[in-house]
């Protein structure tokens, strides 16, 4: 695997103005590097800023501060016109394939749109051939080109969404919750398809999802976000075996396991309270208001990311230690299963 | 005087189990759509006992929600419902609409997927929580308010005396769902029906709500019907599971048995298709195709076109019966697998032996069968 | 886990063997046989894919009210073009012996206070009325939709400027606005059309803007932006087709009101100049004889009614047909009959 950076985000903040109040700090100081040929998983719950980070990569939202580099070029200040070129190099797959396809246009027209917009296939005939090729790549029949989205199943629609993202031969594909609105029996198909396409075409993914199990399945590295910040990065194995940030540990423990025997004996870390408002994040560590291991100095120091193992970083003053303490002594009210 | 919430006098003395709270038998729902009749639910039967949780699992179009809506008389007007439904010993299907509404309102609480659409944005949560009770139990405004505070406290909303006067938009998603649960429990129902109550919530919030409902069930002795597509949630909360596919139950049994030894190829395939934490990098055992539309169901076994076992011509033409494979564990397939992962001997194909590897979704058919069925299998 | 991979390729294989392929619900297809990958695809539910125009016409044909509306509109078109030759009498043939006669064999629609044949005047007036309706609504549609698209898509100061301008237009009383326009252009048919067009422009601008605001938030529009599609192309290819429904409804409604507005303007002497006939003018003139000679108002009124109804029927049908989801529904309805 090459280690060349396809995209770099450097100390990005995205603040949205909120009427009559302080701005919503959707993303607040995020740095990320997506390397060629890898899948970087970006995990977080709603309000974590993970989707906004993905949108910022395509400049679909404007950064408040910070820099975004794609293929070594700083695209932070690019004009509307130049951005259209950026959007050939970075493509996006959306969560709801039904909503992301124009209901009035045929599947073929939707897939061909990047080709038309960026003048990638000369004649209409060449375009048709390319669409058929793309459909074949994602496991759909060429006749599908003549259909409208509503005639397809959810899984087929998402395949169309992926084909459209592939059309411009992008350097990076941002997958924004690509399986979240699909039926369970179809999710695995799409995950397998994404993996096969990556292997065959050498694609680079930024895989944004709330489902840690799915992210872990597809990703080479994972970044966990909480309230506009990255709290932990590492390989799936590192995060799964030895989460160093208390939030990651809580997130992992909240994932239900499809095995009643495991579930019954499980000691779950249930987070108390609610996600703080992104207009007024807590001082110091942002997770401290819900952290079972919060200590007085957590309110004072904004924890920097520290390396706990090679390639494994966590933004916690007590990285590693806090999680070990939590696991040894889970909070009281959650002991005992539902039975 | 408001009724004390904990312990509920009704639920307190009653041990879990016993007479079912809700029992449905041979329930069939046909929807009249613009594209013709759609058989949303066919021949479903199950029951749920006090203090127990039944999980109804299925994908979109499996009929899991429609089963419960039709059973409680909430099916859309275009629906034709047949079968028998007994709620606390009274037959619902023959009741008048007015009686049914009263009986349902008094004994069943509902929690739906999206708390924001369940709650009225212009009323305080306190008013909404007790709205139904005031009608059913004849409470005064004052009683209702103190009862609302009590209920909000019960579902774990901090500072309930203050929050009772807040409006829904002042709550987060998880807190709103707690309000909805409080609303559902207001009349001390014997049955709580939760239709994908955590699907719209984050995973850490989901864990909170699952714990809350499990805890309430224990304390109040309420029977719970939990509708979901998430097998992980089922494993955590259910006593019994009914897996639905194409409007029918394809597998039903105690939660341990269904997860440890799924007898239906669909259940096996669903469990195998989940990405498992800590097992990154493997190809997932995906199920090809998509769930069938109720408008266009296959003739025989609804799962046959996607089935990894793919039995024989009989699967395509004949509806498999729901057969017991263990006590309380029933499966609708001609090729059930038993606890050890092997296929039971099928009466017509006497050679149905055990397969070597129970983790392959092909587990139902013999190696020989497989070879015969798919000459191109490599 | 190699079994999973094996199965994936095996599933693309033929379901031959024990299961008879001819009875399988999903028969094997070319893609199933040749693709080495799992194919998430069903056999086509529709035999053939016809062109949009053909499909539109086919769908329209199976909608009886739409057929009726289309027939009426075609008839009106013929009358509008050839009214003066179809009319049994001249529109200005005054006959003082035949004043205010009720409908009879000689004058099927009766005669007016000057003894003129009402039928002939109604037929000839079709041209003027249709012209006023179509041209004025055409002006309103063109200007209003453009303004609405720009305001809704770009928002910000463009939105403020354009829509406040529309508000000012909207705030003026119709007749005052018309008088102002007449002052510039002089009275006559063209003035009437421009005046009515200007009056209806803000309505189209508002309907368009509101629809654009809704469509703009749709994910597929964001998807188009994410591809790098230009604004113009997004407006033309994605936004406009998806806001067609409310615009069509608004157009068919406005046509009706525009024909009526012509009456008011004409009455003030600002529109069609007498003795040229126009339905609105005739209806207006007939109101004084409502108790003595009902036919004076009734027939022009009926002509307006039928025209408006026909526009609405065709508009409704078009709205349904242009929605691909609706198309399938109506086709399915047909196939189950």
Tab-separated table of C-alpha atoms in Angstrom, chain B residues 145-290:
chain	number	residue	atom	x	y	z
B	145	UNK	CA	-49.752	16.494	36.633
B	146	UNK	CA	-48.322	14.747	39.657
B	147	UNK	CA	-48.705	11.465	37.823
B	148	UNK	CA	-46.812	12.937	34.864
B	149	UNK	CA	-43.935	13.938	37.151
B	150	UNK	CA	-43.914	10.436	38.572
B	151	UNK	CA	-43.850	8.864	35.129
B	152	UNK	CA	-41.057	11.121	33.854
B	153	UNK	CA	-39.073	10.178	36.929
B	154	UNK	CA	-39.785	6.503	36.270
B	155	UNK	CA	-38.304	6.678	32.773
B	156	UNK	CA	-35.192	8.435	34.061
B	157	UNK	CA	-35.736	12.030	33.059
B	158	UNK	CA	-33.740	14.247	35.412
B	159	UNK	CA	-35.535	17.020	37.310
B	160	UNK	CA	-39.015	15.831	36.287
B	161	UNK	CA	-40.815	18.555	38.298
B	162	UNK	CA	-39.209	21.117	36.048
B	163	UNK	CA	-39.190	19.165	32.782
B	164	UNK	CA	-42.894	18.364	32.977
B	165	UNK	CA	-43.684	21.840	31.643
B	166	UNK	CA	-41.153	21.715	28.795
B	167	UNK	CA	-42.056	21.189	25.165
B	168	UNK	CA	-40.815	18.245	23.061
B	169	UNK	CA	-38.293	20.305	21.092
B	170	UNK	CA	-36.465	21.086	24.316
B	171	UNK	CA	-35.546	17.401	24.674
B	172	UNK	CA	-32.862	15.399	22.897
B	173	UNK	CA	-33.819	12.372	20.781
B	174	UNK	CA	-33.144	9.890	23.542
B	175	UNK	CA	-35.019	11.947	26.124
B	176	UNK	CA	-37.959	12.307	23.758
B	177	UNK	CA	-38.140	8.562	23.397
B	178	UNK	CA	-38.186	8.332	27.180
B	179	UNK	CA	-41.142	10.721	27.200
B	180	UNK	CA	-42.908	8.515	24.673
B	181	UNK	CA	-42.254	5.496	26.855
B	182	UNK	CA	-43.648	7.370	29.847
B	183	UNK	CA	-46.707	8.149	27.742
B	184	UNK	CA	-47.096	4.505	26.799
B	185	UNK	CA	-46.867	3.426	30.435
B	186	UNK	CA	-49.228	6.102	31.746
B	187	UNK	CA	-52.262	3.844	32.021
B	188	UNK	CA	-50.207	0.982	33.454
B	189	UNK	CA	-50.756	-1.200	30.432
B	190	UNK	CA	-50.274	-4.945	30.604
B	191	UNK	CA	-48.648	-4.837	27.165
B	192	UNK	CA	-46.044	-2.520	25.706
B	193	UNK	CA	-45.614	-2.558	21.950
B	194	UNK	CA	-42.346	-1.029	20.792
B	195	UNK	CA	-42.005	-0.642	17.028
B	196	UNK	CA	-38.328	-0.032	16.169
B	197	UNK	CA	-38.044	2.260	19.200
B	198	UNK	CA	-34.272	2.669	18.963
B	199	UNK	CA	-33.752	2.720	15.195
B	200	UNK	CA	-33.626	6.509	15.034
B	201	UNK	CA	-31.288	6.742	18.015
B	202	UNK	CA	-27.532	6.587	18.412
B	203	UNK	CA	-26.005	3.389	19.638
B	204	UNK	CA	-25.112	4.693	23.094
B	205	UNK	CA	-28.642	6.118	23.463
B	206	UNK	CA	-30.046	2.858	22.164
B	207	UNK	CA	-28.235	1.028	24.938
B	208	UNK	CA	-29.865	3.373	27.473
B	209	UNK	CA	-33.368	2.806	26.098
B	210	UNK	CA	-32.920	-0.968	25.897
B	211	UNK	CA	-31.818	-1.021	29.523
B	212	UNK	CA	-34.725	1.196	30.504
B	213	UNK	CA	-37.365	-0.997	28.909
B	214	UNK	CA	-35.808	-4.163	30.302
B	215	UNK	CA	-35.770	-2.601	33.755
B	216	UNK	CA	-39.365	-1.358	33.519
B	217	UNK	CA	-40.531	-4.746	32.389
B	218	UNK	CA	-38.885	-6.340	35.392
B	219	UNK	CA	-40.363	-3.841	37.816
B	220	UNK	CA	-43.857	-3.553	36.333
B	221	UNK	CA	-44.321	-7.046	34.927
B	222	UNK	CA	-45.387	-5.642	31.580
B	223	UNK	CA	-45.366	-7.904	28.565
B	224	UNK	CA	-43.314	-6.427	25.731
B	225	UNK	CA	-43.539	-6.927	21.981
B	226	UNK	CA	-40.370	-5.412	20.486
B	227	UNK	CA	-40.296	-5.007	16.732
B	228	UNK	CA	-36.853	-4.586	15.236
B	229	UNK	CA	-34.528	-5.462	12.402
B	230	UNK	CA	-31.485	-5.520	14.664
B	231	UNK	CA	-30.488	-8.997	15.748
B	232	UNK	CA	-28.095	-7.564	18.329
B	233	UNK	CA	-30.905	-5.756	20.124
B	234	UNK	CA	-32.986	-8.929	19.996
B	235	UNK	CA	-30.227	-10.928	21.640
B	236	UNK	CA	-30.125	-8.407	24.459
B	237	UNK	CA	-33.793	-8.037	25.218
B	238	UNK	CA	-35.937	-10.931	24.017
B	239	UNK	CA	-37.156	-14.086	25.687
B	240	UNK	CA	-38.659	-15.433	22.497
B	241	UNK	CA	-38.034	-14.472	18.901
B	242	UNK	CA	-40.250	-14.657	15.847
B	243	UNK	CA	-38.374	-14.093	12.600
B	244	UNK	CA	-40.605	-12.902	9.768
B	245	UNK	CA	-39.977	-12.987	6.055
B	246	UNK	CA	-42.421	-12.246	3.241
B	247	UNK	CA	-45.341	-11.850	5.664
B	248	UNK	CA	-44.874	-15.173	7.428
B	249	UNK	CA	-43.075	-16.435	10.467
B	250	UNK	CA	-40.141	-18.474	9.232
B	251	UNK	CA	-38.633	-19.235	12.609
B	252	UNK	CA	-39.857	-18.908	16.144
B	253	UNK	CA	-38.421	-20.030	19.440
B	254	UNK	CA	-36.585	-19.200	22.638
B	255	UNK	CA	-33.907	-16.580	22.028
B	256	UNK	CA	-31.017	-18.852	22.979
B	257	UNK	CA	-32.157	-21.649	20.708
B	258	UNK	CA	-32.748	-19.390	17.725
B	259	UNK	CA	-29.338	-17.729	17.975
B	260	UNK	CA	-27.374	-20.832	18.949
B	261	UNK	CA	-29.025	-23.167	16.487
B	262	UNK	CA	-31.011	-21.292	13.867
B	263	UNK	CA	-33.113	-23.797	11.955
B	264	UNK	CA	-34.100	-21.690	8.969
B	265	UNK	CA	-31.640	-20.844	6.199
B	266	UNK	CA	-32.779	-17.218	6.344
B	267	UNK	CA	-32.018	-16.843	10.040
B	268	UNK	CA	-28.660	-18.539	9.557
B	269	UNK	CA	-27.845	-16.296	6.618
B	270	UNK	CA	-28.855	-13.135	8.484
B	271	UNK	CA	-26.633	-14.025	11.408
B	272	UNK	CA	-23.762	-14.877	9.092
B	273	UNK	CA	-24.112	-11.638	7.095
B	274	UNK	CA	-23.449	-9.343	10.059
B	275	UNK	CA	-20.002	-7.832	10.283
B	276	UNK	CA	-18.725	-9.089	13.607
B	277	UNK	CA	-16.632	-6.805	15.760
B	278	UNK	CA	-13.088	-8.063	15.980
B	279	UNK	CA	-13.318	-10.069	12.763
B	280	UNK	CA	-12.394	-7.358	10.283
B	281	UNK	CA	-11.246	-8.107	6.801
B	282	UNK	CA	-13.313	-11.149	5.986
B	283	UNK	CA	-15.666	-11.319	3.067
B	284	UNK	CA	-19.172	-11.210	4.493
B	285	UNK	CA	-21.573	-14.013	3.722
B	286	UNK	CA	-23.999	-11.776	1.879
B	287	UNK	CA	-27.474	-12.898	0.903
B	288	UNK	CA	-28.037	-12.153	-2.803
B	289	UNK	CA	-31.068	-10.215	-4.031
B	290	UNK	CA	-33.521	-8.195	-2.000
